[in-house]
Tab-separated table of C-alpha atoms in Angstrom:
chain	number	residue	atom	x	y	z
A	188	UNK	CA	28.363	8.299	3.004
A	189	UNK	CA	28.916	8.039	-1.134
A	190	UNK	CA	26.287	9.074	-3.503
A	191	UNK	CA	24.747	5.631	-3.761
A	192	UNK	CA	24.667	5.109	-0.221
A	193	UNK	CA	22.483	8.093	0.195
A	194	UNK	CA	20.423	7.660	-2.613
A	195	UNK	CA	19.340	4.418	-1.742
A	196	UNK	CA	18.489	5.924	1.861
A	197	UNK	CA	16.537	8.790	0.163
A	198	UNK	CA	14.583	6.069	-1.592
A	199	UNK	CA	13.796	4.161	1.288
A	200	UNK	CA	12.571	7.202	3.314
A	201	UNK	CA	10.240	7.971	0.164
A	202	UNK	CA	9.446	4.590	0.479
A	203	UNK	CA	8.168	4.195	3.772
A	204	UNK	CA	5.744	7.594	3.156
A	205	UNK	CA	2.618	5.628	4.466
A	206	UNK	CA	-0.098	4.775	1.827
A	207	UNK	CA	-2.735	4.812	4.819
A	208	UNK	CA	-2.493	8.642	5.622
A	209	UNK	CA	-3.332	9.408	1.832
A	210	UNK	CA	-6.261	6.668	2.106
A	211	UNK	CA	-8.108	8.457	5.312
A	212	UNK	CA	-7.194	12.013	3.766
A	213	UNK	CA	-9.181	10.968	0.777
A	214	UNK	CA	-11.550	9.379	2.570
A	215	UNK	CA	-11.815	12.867	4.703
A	216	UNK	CA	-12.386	14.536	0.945
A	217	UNK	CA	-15.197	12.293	0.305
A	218	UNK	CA	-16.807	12.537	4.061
A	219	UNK	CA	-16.794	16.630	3.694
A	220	UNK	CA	-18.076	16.144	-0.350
A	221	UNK	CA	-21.170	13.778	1.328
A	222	UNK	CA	-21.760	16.617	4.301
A	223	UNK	CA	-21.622	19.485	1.789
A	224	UNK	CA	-24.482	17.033	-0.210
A	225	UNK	CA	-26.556	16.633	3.012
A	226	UNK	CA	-26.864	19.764	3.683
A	227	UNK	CA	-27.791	20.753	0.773
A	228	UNK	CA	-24.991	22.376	-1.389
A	229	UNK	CA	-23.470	21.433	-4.677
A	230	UNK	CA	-20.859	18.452	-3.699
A	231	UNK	CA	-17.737	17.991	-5.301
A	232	UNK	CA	-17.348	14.967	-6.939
A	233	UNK	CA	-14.448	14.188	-8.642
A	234	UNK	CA	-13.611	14.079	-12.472
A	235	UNK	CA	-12.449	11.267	-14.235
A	236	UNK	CA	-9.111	13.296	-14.435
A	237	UNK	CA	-8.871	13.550	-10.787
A	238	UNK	CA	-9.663	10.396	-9.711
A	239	UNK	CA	-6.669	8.470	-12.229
A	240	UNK	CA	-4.778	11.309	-10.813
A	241	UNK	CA	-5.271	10.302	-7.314
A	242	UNK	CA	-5.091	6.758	-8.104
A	243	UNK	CA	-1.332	7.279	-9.184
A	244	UNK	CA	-0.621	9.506	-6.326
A	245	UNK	CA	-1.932	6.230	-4.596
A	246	UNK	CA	-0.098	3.619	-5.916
A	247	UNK	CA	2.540	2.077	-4.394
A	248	UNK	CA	5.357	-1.040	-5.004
A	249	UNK	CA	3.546	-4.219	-4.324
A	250	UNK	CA	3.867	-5.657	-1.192
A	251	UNK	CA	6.380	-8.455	-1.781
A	252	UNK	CA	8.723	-5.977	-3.845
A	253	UNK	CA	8.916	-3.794	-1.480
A	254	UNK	CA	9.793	-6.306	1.276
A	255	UNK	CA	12.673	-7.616	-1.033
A	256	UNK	CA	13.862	-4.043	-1.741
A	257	UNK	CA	13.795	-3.324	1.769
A	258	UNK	CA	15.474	-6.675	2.444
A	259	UNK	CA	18.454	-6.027	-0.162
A	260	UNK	CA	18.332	-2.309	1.340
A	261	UNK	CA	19.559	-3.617	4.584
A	262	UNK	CA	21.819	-6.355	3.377
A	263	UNK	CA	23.911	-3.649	1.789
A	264	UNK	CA	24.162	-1.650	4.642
A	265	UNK	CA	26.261	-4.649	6.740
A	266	UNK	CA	28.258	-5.284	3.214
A	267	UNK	CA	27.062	-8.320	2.506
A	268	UNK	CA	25.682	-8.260	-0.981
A	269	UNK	CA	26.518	-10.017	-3.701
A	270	UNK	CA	27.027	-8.661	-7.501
A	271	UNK	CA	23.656	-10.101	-8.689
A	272	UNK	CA	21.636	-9.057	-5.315
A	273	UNK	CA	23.546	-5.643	-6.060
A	274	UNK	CA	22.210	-5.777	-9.468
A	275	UNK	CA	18.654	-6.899	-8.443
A	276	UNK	CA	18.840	-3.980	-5.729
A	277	UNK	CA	19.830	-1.277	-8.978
A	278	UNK	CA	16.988	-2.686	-10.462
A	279	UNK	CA	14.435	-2.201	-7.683
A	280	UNK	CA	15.982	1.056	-7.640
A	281	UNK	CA	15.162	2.355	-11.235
A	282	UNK	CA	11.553	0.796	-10.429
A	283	UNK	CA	10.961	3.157	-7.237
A	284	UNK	CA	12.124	6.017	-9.231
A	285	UNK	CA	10.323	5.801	-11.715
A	286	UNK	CA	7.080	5.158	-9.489
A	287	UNK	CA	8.266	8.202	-7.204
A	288	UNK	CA	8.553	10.328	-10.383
A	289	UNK	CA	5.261	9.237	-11.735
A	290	UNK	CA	3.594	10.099	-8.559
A	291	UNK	CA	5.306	13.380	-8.723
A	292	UNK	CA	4.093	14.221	-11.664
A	293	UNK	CA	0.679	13.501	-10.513
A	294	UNK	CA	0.898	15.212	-7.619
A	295	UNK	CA	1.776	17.987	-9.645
A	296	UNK	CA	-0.850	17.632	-12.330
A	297	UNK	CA	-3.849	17.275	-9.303
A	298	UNK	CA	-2.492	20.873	-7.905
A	299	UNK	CA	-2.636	22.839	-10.736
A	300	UNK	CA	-6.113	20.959	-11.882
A	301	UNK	CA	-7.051	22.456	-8.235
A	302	UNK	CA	-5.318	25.492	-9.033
A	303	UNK	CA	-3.262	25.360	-5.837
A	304	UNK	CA	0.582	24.716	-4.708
A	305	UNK	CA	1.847	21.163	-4.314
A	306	UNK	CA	2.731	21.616	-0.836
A	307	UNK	CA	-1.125	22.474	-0.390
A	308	UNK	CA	-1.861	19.792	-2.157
A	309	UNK	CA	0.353	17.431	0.074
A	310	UNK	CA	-1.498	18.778	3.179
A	311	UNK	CA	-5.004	18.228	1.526
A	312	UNK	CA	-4.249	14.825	1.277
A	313	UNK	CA	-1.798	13.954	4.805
A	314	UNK	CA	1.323	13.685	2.419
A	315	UNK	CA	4.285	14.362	4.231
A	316	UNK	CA	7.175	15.799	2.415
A	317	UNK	CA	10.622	13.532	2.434
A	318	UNK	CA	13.367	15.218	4.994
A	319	UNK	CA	15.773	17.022	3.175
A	320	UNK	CA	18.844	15.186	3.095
A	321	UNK	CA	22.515	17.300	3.321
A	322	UNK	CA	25.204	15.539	1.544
């Protein structure tokens, strides 16, 4: 497998991290924060900072991009791509990145605004970590 091959399957397995399991974690955050309320101790709501922060973690390719990437994704894997669906595919490419770094970032920002690790962070809010990938 070359380097592009596997990058573009790292990608996809980032990807396909569901949106939904950060959605009910969150929604588990706010349940506990209401309980905590009810029964009479200070809840937690969350700062401005935090929410924008989990609102990035959050965000995701829109629907229709992420069809076509996947679409293109797949095309290349039987070979039959052409140069300007290979250069649409590059370009869908630098987009996920850059979302997947931004929500990195985030993620990274949120944890130390908690004042705990990322990978507590990622099982605080049902995010599963990408499979490491050997070369």
């Amino acid at each position: 497998m070359n380097i592009q091959a596997t990058k573009l399957e790292l990608i996809r397995m980032i990807t396909d991290i569901q949106s939904e399991q950060l959605l009910e974690s969150l929604k588990q955050l706010l349940k506990e924060a209401e309980i905590e309320d009810k029964n009479g101790e200070r809840a937690h709501a969350l700062s401005r900072e935090e929410t924008e922060l989990l609102t990035a973690i959050n965000e995701g390719l829109p629907d229709n991009v992420h069809s076509r990437f996947m679409e293109l994704q797949a095309k290349q894997k039987e070979g039959g791509l052409s140069e300007k669906e290979h250069q649409e595919l590059m370009g869908l490419v630098d987009q996920v990145e850059a979302l997947e770094a931004k929500r990195l970032e985030s993620m990274i920002a949120l944890a130390q605004l908690w004042n705990i690790s990322l990978e507590e962070l990622r099982e605080r809010l049902g995010i599963k970590a990408p499979e490491p990938h050997v070369w």
